[in-house]
Tab-separated table of C-alpha atoms and ligand atoms in Angstrom:
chain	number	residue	atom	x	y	z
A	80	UNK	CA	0.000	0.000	0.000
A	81	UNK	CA	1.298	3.513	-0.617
A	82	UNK	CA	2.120	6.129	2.043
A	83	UNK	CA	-0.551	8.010	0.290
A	84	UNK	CA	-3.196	5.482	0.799
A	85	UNK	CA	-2.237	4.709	3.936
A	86	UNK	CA	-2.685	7.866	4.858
A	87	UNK	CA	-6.677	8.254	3.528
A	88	UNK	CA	-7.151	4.564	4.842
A	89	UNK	CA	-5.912	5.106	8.607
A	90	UNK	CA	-7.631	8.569	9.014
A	91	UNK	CA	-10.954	7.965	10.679
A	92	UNK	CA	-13.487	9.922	8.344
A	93	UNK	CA	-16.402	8.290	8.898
A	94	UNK	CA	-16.186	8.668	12.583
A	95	UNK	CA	-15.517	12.483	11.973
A	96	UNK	CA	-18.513	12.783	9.732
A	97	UNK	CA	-20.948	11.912	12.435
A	98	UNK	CA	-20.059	15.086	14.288
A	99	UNK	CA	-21.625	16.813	11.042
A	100	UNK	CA	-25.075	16.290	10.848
A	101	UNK	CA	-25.777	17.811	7.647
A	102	UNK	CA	-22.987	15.865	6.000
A	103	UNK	CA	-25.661	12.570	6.098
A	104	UNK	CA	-28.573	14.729	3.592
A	105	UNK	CA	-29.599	14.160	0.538
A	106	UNK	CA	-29.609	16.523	-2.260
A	107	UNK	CA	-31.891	15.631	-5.048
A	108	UNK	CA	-32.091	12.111	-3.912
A	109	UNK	CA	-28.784	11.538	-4.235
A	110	UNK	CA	-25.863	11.796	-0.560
A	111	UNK	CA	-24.756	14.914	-0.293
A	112	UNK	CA	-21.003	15.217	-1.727
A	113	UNK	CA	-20.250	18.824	0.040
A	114	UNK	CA	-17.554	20.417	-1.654
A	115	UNK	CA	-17.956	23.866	-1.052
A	116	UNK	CA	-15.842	24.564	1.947
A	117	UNK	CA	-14.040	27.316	0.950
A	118	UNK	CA	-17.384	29.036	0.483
A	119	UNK	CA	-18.464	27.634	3.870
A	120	UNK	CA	-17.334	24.935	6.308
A	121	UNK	CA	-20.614	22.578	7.606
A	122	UNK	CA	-20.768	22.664	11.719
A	123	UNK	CA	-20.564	20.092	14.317
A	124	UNK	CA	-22.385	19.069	17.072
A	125	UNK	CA	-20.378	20.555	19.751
A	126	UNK	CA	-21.193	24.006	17.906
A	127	UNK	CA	-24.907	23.467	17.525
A	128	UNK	CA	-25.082	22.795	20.868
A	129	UNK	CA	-23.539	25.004	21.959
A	130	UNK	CA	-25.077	28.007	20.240
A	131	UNK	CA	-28.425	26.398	21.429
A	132	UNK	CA	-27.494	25.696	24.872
A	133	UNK	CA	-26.623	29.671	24.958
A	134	UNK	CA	-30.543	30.640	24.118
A	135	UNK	CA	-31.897	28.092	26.067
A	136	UNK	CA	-29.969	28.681	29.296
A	137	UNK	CA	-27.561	31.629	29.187
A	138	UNK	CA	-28.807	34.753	27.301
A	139	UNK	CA	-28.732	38.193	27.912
A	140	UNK	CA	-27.005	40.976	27.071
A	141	UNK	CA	-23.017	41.467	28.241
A	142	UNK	CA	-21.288	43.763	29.733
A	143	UNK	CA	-24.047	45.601	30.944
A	144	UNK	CA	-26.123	43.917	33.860
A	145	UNK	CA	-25.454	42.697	37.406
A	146	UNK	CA	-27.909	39.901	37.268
A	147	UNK	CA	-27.119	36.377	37.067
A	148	UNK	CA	-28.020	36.257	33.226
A	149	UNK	CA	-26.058	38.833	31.724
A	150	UNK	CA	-23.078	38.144	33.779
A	151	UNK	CA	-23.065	34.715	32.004
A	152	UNK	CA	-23.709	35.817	29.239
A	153	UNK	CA	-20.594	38.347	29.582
A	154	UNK	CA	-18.498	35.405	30.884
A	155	UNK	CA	-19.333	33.401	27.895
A	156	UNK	CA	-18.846	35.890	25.432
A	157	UNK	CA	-15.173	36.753	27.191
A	158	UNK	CA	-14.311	33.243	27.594
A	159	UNK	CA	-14.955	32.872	24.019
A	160	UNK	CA	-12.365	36.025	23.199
A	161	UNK	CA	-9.836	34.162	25.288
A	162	UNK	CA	-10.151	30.447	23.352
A	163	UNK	CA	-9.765	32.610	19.929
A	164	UNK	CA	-6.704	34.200	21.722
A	165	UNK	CA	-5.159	31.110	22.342
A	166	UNK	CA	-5.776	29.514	18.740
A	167	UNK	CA	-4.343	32.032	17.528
A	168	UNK	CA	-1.519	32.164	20.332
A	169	UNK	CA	-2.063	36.053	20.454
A	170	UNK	CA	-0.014	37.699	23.591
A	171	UNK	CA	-3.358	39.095	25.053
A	172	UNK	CA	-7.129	38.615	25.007
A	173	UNK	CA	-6.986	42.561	24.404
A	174	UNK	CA	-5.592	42.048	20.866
A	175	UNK	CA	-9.045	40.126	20.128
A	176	UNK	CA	-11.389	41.903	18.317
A	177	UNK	CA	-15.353	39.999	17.652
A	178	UNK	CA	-16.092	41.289	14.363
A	179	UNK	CA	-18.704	40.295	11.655
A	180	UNK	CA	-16.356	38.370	10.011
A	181	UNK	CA	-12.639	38.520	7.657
A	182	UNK	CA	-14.701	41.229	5.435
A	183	UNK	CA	-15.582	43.425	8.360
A	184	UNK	CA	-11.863	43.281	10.028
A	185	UNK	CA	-10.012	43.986	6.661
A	186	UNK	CA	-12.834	47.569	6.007
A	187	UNK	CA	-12.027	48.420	10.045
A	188	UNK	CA	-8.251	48.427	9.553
A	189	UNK	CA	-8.499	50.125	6.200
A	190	UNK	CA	-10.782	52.978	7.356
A	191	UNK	CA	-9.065	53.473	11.152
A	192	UNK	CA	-5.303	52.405	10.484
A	193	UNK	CA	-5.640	53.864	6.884
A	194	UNK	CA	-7.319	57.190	8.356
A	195	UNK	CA	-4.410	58.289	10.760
A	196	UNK	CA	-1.452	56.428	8.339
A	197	UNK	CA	-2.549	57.066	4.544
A	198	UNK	CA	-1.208	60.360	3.066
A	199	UNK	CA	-1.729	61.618	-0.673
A	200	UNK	CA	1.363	59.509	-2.279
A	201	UNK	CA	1.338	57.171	-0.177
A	202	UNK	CA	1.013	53.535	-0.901
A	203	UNK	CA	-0.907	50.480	-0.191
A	204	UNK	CA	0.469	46.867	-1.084
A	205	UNK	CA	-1.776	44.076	-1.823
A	206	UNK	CA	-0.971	40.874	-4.308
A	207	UNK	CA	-2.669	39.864	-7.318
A	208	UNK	CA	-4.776	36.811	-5.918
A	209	UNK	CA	-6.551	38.440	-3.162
A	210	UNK	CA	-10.040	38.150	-2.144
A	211	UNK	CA	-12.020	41.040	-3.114
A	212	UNK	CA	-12.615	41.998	0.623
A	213	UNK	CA	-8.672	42.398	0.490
A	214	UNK	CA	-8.853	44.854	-2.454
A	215	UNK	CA	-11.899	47.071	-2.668
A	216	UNK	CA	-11.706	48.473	0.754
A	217	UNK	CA	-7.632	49.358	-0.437
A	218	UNK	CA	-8.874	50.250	-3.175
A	219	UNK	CA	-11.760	52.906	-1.594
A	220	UNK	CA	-9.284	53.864	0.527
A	221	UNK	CA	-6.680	54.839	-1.953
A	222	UNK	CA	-9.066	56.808	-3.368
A	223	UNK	CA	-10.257	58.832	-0.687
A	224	UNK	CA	-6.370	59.621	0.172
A	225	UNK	CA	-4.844	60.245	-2.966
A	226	UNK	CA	-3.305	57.095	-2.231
A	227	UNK	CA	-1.319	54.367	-5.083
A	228	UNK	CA	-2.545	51.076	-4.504
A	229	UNK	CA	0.516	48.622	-5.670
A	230	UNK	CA	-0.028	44.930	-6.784
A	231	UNK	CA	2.454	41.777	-6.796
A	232	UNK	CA	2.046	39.507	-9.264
A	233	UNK	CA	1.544	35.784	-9.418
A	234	UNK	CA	3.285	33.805	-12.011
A	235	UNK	CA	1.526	30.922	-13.980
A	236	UNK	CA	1.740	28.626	-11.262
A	237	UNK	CA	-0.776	31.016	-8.752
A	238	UNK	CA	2.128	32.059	-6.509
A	239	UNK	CA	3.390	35.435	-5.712
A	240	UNK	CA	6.350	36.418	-7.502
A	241	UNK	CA	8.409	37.246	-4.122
A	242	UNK	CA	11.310	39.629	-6.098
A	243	UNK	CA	8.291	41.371	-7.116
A	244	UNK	CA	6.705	41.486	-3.546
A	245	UNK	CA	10.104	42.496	-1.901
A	246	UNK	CA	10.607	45.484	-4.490
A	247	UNK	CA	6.989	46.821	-4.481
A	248	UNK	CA	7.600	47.184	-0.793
A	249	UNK	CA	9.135	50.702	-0.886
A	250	UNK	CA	9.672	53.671	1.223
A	251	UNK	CA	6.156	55.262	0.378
A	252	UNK	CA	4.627	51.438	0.837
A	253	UNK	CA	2.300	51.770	4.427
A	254	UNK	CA	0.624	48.591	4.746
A	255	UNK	CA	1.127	45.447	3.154
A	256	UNK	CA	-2.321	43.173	2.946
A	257	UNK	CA	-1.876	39.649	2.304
A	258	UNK	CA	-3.874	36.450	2.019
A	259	UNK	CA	-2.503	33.424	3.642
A	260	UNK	CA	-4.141	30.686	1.533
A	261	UNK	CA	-5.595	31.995	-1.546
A	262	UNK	CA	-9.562	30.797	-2.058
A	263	UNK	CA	-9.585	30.857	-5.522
A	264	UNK	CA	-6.480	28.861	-6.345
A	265	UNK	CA	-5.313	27.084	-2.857
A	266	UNK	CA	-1.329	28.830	-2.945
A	267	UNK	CA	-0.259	28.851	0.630
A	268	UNK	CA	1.616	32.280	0.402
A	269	UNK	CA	5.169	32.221	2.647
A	270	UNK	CA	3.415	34.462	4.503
A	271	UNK	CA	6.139	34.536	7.290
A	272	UNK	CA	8.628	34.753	5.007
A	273	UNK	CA	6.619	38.047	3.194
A	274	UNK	CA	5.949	39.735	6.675
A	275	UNK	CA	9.756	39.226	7.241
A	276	UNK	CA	10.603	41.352	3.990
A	277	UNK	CA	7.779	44.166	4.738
A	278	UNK	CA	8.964	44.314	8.669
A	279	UNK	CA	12.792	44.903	7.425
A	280	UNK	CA	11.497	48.223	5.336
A	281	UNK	CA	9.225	48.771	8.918
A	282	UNK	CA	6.401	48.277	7.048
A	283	UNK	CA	3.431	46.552	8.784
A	284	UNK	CA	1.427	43.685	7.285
A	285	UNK	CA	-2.273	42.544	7.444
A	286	UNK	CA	-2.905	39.171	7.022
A	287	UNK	CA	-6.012	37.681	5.618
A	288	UNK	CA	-6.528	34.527	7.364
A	289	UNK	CA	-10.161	33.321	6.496
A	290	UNK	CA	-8.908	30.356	4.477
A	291	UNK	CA	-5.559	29.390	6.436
A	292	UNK	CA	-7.313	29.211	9.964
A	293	UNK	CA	-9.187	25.741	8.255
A	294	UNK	CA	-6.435	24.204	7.586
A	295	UNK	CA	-3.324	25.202	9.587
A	296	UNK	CA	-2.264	26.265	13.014
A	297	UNK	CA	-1.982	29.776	13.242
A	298	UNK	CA	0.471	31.515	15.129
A	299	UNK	CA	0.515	35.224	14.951
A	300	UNK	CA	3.343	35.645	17.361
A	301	UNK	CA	5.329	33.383	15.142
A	302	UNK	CA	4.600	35.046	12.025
A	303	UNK	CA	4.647	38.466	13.398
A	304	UNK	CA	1.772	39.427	11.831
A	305	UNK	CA	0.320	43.161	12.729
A	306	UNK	CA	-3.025	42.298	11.733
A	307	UNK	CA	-4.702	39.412	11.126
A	308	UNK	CA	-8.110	38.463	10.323
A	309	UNK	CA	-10.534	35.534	9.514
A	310	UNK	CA	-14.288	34.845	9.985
A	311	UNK	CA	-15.884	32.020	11.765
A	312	UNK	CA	-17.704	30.403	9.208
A	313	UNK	CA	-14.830	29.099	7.602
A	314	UNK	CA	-13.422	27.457	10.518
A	315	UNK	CA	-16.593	25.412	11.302
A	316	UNK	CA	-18.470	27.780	13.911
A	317	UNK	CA	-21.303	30.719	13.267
A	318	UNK	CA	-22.063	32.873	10.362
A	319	UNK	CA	-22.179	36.886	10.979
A	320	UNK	CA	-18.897	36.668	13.390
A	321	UNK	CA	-14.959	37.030	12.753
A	322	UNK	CA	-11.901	38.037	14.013
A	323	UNK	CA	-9.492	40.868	13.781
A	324	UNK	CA	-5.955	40.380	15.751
A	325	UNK	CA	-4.160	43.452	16.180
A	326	UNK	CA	-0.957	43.744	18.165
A	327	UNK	CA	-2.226	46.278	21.200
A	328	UNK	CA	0.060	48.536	20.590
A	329	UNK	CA	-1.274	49.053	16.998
A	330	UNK	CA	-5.206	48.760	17.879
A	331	UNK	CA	-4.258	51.059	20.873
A	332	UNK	CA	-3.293	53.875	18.744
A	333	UNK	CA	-5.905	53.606	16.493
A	334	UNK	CA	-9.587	55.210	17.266
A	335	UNK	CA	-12.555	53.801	17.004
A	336	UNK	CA	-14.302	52.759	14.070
A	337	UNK	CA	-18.227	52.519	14.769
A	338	UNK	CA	-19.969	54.538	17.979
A	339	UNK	CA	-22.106	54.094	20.476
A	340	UNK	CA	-22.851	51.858	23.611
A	341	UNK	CA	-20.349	49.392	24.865
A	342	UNK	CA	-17.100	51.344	23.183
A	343	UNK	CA	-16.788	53.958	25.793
A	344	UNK	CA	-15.872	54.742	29.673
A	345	UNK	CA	-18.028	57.622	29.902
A	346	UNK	CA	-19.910	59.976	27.994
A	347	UNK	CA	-20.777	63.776	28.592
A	348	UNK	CA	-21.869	65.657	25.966
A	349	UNK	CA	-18.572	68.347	25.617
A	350	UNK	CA	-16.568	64.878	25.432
A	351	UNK	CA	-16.453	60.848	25.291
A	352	UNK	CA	-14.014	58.957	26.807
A	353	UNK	CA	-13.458	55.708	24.797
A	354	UNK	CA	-13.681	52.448	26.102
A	355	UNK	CA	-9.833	50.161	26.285
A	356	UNK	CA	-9.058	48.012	23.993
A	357	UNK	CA	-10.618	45.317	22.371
A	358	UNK	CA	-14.000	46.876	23.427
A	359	UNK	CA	-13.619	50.307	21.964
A	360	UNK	CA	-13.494	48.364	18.608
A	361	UNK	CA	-16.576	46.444	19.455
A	362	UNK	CA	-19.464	49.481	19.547
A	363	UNK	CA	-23.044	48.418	20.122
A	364	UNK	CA	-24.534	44.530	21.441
A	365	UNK	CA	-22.681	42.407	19.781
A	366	UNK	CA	-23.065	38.788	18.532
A	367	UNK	CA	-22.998	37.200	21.997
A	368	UNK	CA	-24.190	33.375	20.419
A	369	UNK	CA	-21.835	33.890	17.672
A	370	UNK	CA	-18.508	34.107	19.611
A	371	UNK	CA	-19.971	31.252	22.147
A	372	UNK	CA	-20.452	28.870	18.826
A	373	UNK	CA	-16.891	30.055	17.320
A	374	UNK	CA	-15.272	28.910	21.393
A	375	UNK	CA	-16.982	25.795	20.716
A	376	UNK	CA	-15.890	25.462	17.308
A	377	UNK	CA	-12.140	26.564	18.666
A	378	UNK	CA	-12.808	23.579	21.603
A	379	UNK	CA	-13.864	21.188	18.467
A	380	UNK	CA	-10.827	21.790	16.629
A	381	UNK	CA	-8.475	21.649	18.848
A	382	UNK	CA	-10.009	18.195	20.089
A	383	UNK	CA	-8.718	17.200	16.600
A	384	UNK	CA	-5.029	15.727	16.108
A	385	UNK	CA	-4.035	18.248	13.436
A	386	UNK	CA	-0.748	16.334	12.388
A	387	UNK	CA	-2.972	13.750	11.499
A	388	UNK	CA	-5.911	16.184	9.477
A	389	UNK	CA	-3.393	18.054	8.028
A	390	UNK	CA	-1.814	15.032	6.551
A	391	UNK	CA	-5.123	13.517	5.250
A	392	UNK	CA	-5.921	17.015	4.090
A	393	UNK	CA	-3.115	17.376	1.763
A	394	UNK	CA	-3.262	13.024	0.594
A	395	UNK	CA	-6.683	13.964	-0.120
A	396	UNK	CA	-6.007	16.961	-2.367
A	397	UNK	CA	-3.499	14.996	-3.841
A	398	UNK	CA	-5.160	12.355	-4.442
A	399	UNK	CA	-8.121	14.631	-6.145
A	400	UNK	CA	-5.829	16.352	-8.127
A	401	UNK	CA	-3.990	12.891	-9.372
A	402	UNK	CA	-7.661	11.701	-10.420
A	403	UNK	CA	-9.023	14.951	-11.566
A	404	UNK	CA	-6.130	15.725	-14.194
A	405	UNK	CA	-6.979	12.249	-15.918
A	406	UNK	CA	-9.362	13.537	-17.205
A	407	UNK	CA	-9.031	14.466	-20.593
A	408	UNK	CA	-9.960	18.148	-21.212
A	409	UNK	CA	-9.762	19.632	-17.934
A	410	UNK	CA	-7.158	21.857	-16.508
A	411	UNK	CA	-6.242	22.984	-13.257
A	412	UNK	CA	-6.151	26.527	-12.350
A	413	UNK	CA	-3.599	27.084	-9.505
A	414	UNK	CA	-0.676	24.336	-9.374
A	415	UNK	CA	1.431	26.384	-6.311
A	416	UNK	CA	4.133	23.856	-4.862
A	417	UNK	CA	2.496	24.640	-1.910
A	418	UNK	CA	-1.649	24.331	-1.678
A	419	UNK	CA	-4.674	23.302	0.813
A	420	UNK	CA	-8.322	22.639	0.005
A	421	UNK	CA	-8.874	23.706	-3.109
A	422	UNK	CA	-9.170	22.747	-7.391
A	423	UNK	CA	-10.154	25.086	-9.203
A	424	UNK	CA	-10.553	23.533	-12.641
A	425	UNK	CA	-11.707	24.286	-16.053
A	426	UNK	CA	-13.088	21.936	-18.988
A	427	UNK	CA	-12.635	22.749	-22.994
A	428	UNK	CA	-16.120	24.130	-24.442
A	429	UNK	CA	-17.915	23.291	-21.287
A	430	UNK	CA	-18.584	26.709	-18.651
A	431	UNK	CA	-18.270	26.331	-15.085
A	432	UNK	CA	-21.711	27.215	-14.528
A	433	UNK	CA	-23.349	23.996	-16.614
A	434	UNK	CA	-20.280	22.072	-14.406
A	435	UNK	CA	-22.033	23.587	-11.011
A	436	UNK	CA	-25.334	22.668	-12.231
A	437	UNK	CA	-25.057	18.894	-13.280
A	438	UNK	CA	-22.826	18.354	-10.254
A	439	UNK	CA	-26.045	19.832	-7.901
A	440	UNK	CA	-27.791	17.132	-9.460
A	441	UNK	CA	-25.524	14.355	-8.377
A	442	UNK	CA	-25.761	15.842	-5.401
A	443	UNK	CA	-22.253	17.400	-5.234
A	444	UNK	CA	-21.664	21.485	-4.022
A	445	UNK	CA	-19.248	22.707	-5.649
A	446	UNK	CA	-18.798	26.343	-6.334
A	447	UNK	CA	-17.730	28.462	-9.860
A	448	UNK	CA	-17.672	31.690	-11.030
A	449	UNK	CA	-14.763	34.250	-10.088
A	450	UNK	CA	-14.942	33.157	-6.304
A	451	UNK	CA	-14.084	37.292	-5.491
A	452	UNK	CA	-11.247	36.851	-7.211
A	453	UNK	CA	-11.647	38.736	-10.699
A	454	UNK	CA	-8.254	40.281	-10.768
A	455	UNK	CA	-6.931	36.283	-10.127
A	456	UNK	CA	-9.131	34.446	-12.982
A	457	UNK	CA	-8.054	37.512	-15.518
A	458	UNK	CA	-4.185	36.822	-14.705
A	459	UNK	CA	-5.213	33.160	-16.054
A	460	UNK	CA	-7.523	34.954	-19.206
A	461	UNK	CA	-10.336	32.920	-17.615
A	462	UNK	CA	-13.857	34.675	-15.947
A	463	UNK	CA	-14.394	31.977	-13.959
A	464	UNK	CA	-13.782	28.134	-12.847
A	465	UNK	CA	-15.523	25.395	-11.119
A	466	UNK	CA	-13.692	24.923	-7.865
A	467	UNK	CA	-14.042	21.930	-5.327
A	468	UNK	CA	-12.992	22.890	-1.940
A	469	UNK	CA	-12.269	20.301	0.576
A	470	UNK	CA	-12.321	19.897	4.331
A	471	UNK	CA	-11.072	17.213	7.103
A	472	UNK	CA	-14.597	15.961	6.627
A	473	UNK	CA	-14.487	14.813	3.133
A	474	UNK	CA	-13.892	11.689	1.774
A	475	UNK	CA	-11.836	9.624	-0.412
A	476	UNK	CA	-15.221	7.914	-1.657
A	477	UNK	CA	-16.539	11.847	-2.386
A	478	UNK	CA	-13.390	12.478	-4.418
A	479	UNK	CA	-14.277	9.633	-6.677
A	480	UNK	CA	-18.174	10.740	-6.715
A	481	UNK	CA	-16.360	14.656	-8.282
A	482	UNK	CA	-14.359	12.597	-10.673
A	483	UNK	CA	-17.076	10.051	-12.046
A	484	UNK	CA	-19.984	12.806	-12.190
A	485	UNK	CA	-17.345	15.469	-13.920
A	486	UNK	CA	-17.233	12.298	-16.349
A	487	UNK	CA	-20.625	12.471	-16.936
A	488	UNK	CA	-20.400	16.399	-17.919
A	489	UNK	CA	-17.861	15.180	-20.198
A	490	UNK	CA	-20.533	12.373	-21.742
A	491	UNK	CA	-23.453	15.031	-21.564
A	492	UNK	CA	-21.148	17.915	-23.510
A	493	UNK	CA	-20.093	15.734	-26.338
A	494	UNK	CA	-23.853	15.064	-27.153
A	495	UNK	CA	-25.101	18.595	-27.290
B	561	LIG	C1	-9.486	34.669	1.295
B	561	LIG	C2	-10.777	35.275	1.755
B	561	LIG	N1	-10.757	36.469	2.332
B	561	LIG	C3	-11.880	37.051	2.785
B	561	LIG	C4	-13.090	36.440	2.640
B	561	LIG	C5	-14.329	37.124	3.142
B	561	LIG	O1	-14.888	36.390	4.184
B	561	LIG	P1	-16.315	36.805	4.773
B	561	LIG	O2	-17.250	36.858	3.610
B	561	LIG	O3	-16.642	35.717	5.728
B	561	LIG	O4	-16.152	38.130	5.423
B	561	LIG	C6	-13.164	35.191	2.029
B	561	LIG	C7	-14.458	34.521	1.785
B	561	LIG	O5	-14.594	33.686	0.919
B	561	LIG	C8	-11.972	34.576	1.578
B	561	LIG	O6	-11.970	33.386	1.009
């Protein structure tokens, strides 16, 4: 037997798959084949429970009452802030900020850090396969400042041409925003090694973690990241709630970014005295059930031997992309040395949509189009591609479901 299927043998899937109650529906009468992570990661038990447990026992609103309720609540919602601290080995609990999600924490740094930093001239560094909640809100910001926004290439391969990186960082460069795993293509970027280069020119660096935190251990201290963000969702917890990391030095010299209740000490009205950090970032009642369902989704993960997923993880995407490339017609889009949880893939004469659609009918979520990634797809002269995203949860079984209904595409395409 080979290491590889070894690996996909020994790993206990099916067992993991229980803790995903979703993961046993059908779709069109056929098992659902979900594919779609990157979009989305499916929840466990422990999550569900939790976020249930929350409005059947433990609601109210934090931070603001002395009764029994609301101090659990508060509790909760802290202890939450200080599990999301330690996943992502942050020094303090005060460099966590809740947030809506990676979208939310990428517009907050751009409008606050970019509002005291950003000077006509000035410029913004981003890379060429971002997300577009790691562009537009440059972008607007650039804009509004008279700003340059600056791009480093990828070469054919989906990874960042690092010469280019390294030179684009220059003396007028004032943030560098980077993605750590890139959604559309699946290039893990060397983001250490990219923070290293921007921190020897002083220049700080945002991370965009919301599809690295999925798949790898994230250590912010490690990478010396100034910012880093990533939503919930994608790591198996809520909807509607994310994280920004700032070191406290940055978030404490930055002001606020929304107003109103919860953000300040005191309020007269000649003046307002803002609230400490994280909490001045955090205006308004804020998604209490969310952050207890992303602690228990932290608590689920972590229950998880990562050595172990992270190895099946990558036999699994190579064994997808072994299969998948057999077939005649179809290319991959993205073939970085270094990748996790995602094909994107096009087929001759056939569009991604009509792939999507007779995949959904098999039963199989997948997603296509340009996956907020225009400015990626047009550096391959593509508009879009069908793209099968993969977590711990799937199967070797569900690779081979892709491969033989993509095969019937094929059949259905060469009759029309
Ligand atoms: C790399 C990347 N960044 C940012 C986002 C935005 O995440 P959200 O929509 O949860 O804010 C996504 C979502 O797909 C993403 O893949």
């Amino acid at each position: 037997m080979s290491k590889l299927e070894s690996i996909l043998d020994t790993f206990p899937v099916d067992k993991i798959r229980l803790d995903f109650p979703i993961l046993a529906s059908k779709v069109h009468g056929k098992p659902l084949v979900y594919l779609d992570n990157a979009a989305s990661a499916q929840k466990p038990w422990p999550v569900i429970d939790a976020v249930r447990n929350y409005y059947t026992a433990q609601h109210s609103n934090v931070h603001r009452g002395v009764h029994y309720l609301s101090e659990l609540a508060t509790q909760k919602y802290e202890e939450a802030r200080v599990k999301v601290q330690k996943f992502l080995n942050a020094g303090s609990e005060r460099e966590i900020v809740f947030v809506r999600g990676a979208t939310e924490a990428i517009n907050l740094v751009a409008a606050i850090y970019g509002k005291i930093k950003i000077k006509p001239g000035d410029e913004v560094l981003i890379t060429e396969i971002e997300h577009h909640s790691n562009i537009v809100p440059w972008q607007i910001l650039c804009e509004e400042k008279g700003a340059n926004l600056r791009v480093a290439p990828i070469d054919e391969n989906g990874e960042v041409i690092l010469d280019e990186f390294n030179r684009l960082l220059s003396g007028k460069t004032k943030i560098a925003a980077i993605g750590h795993i890139s959604n559309a293509l699946g290039t893990v970027n060397p983001v250490k090694h990219m923070i290293e280069m921007a921190h020897r020119k002083n220049i700080p660096v945002l991370v965009d973690g919301a599809q690295a935190v999925p798949h790898l251990p994230v250590n912010v201290r490690d990478l010396d990241a100034d910012f880093y963000v990533f939503s919930s969702h994608k790591v198996f917890g809520p909807t509607g709630i994310g994280i920004l990391y700032g070191k406290s030095q940055l978030l404490e010299s930055m002001p606020p970014y929304q107003s109103g209740g919860d953000m300040i000490k005191s309020v007269v009205f000649e003046k307002t005295i803002f609230n400490d950090i994280p909490h001045k970032f955090e205006a308004g009642t804020p998604h209490i059930e969310g952050a207890v369902g992303l602690g228990a989704a932290i608590d689920y993960v972590n229950s998880l031997d990562w050595k172990c997923v992270q190895e099946y993880e990558q036999a699994l995407l190579q064994f997808a992309e072994e299969e998948i490339t057999a077939i005649d017609g179809l290319k991959i889009i993205g073939t970085a040395k270094e990748k996790a949880g995602v094909i994107s893939f096009v087929m001759e004469g056939i569009h991604p949509h009509d792939i999507g659609t007779i995949l959904d009918r098999e039963g199989i979520a997948i997603r296509t189009g340009h996956h907020c990634a225009q400015p990626a797809m047009k550096r391959f002269g593509i508009s879009a591609t069908a793209r099968a995203s993969f977590a711990f949860y799937n199967s070797r079984e569900e690779v081979q479901s892709l491969v033989h209904s993509i095969q019937k595409v094929k059949e259905i395409f060469v009759h029309v």
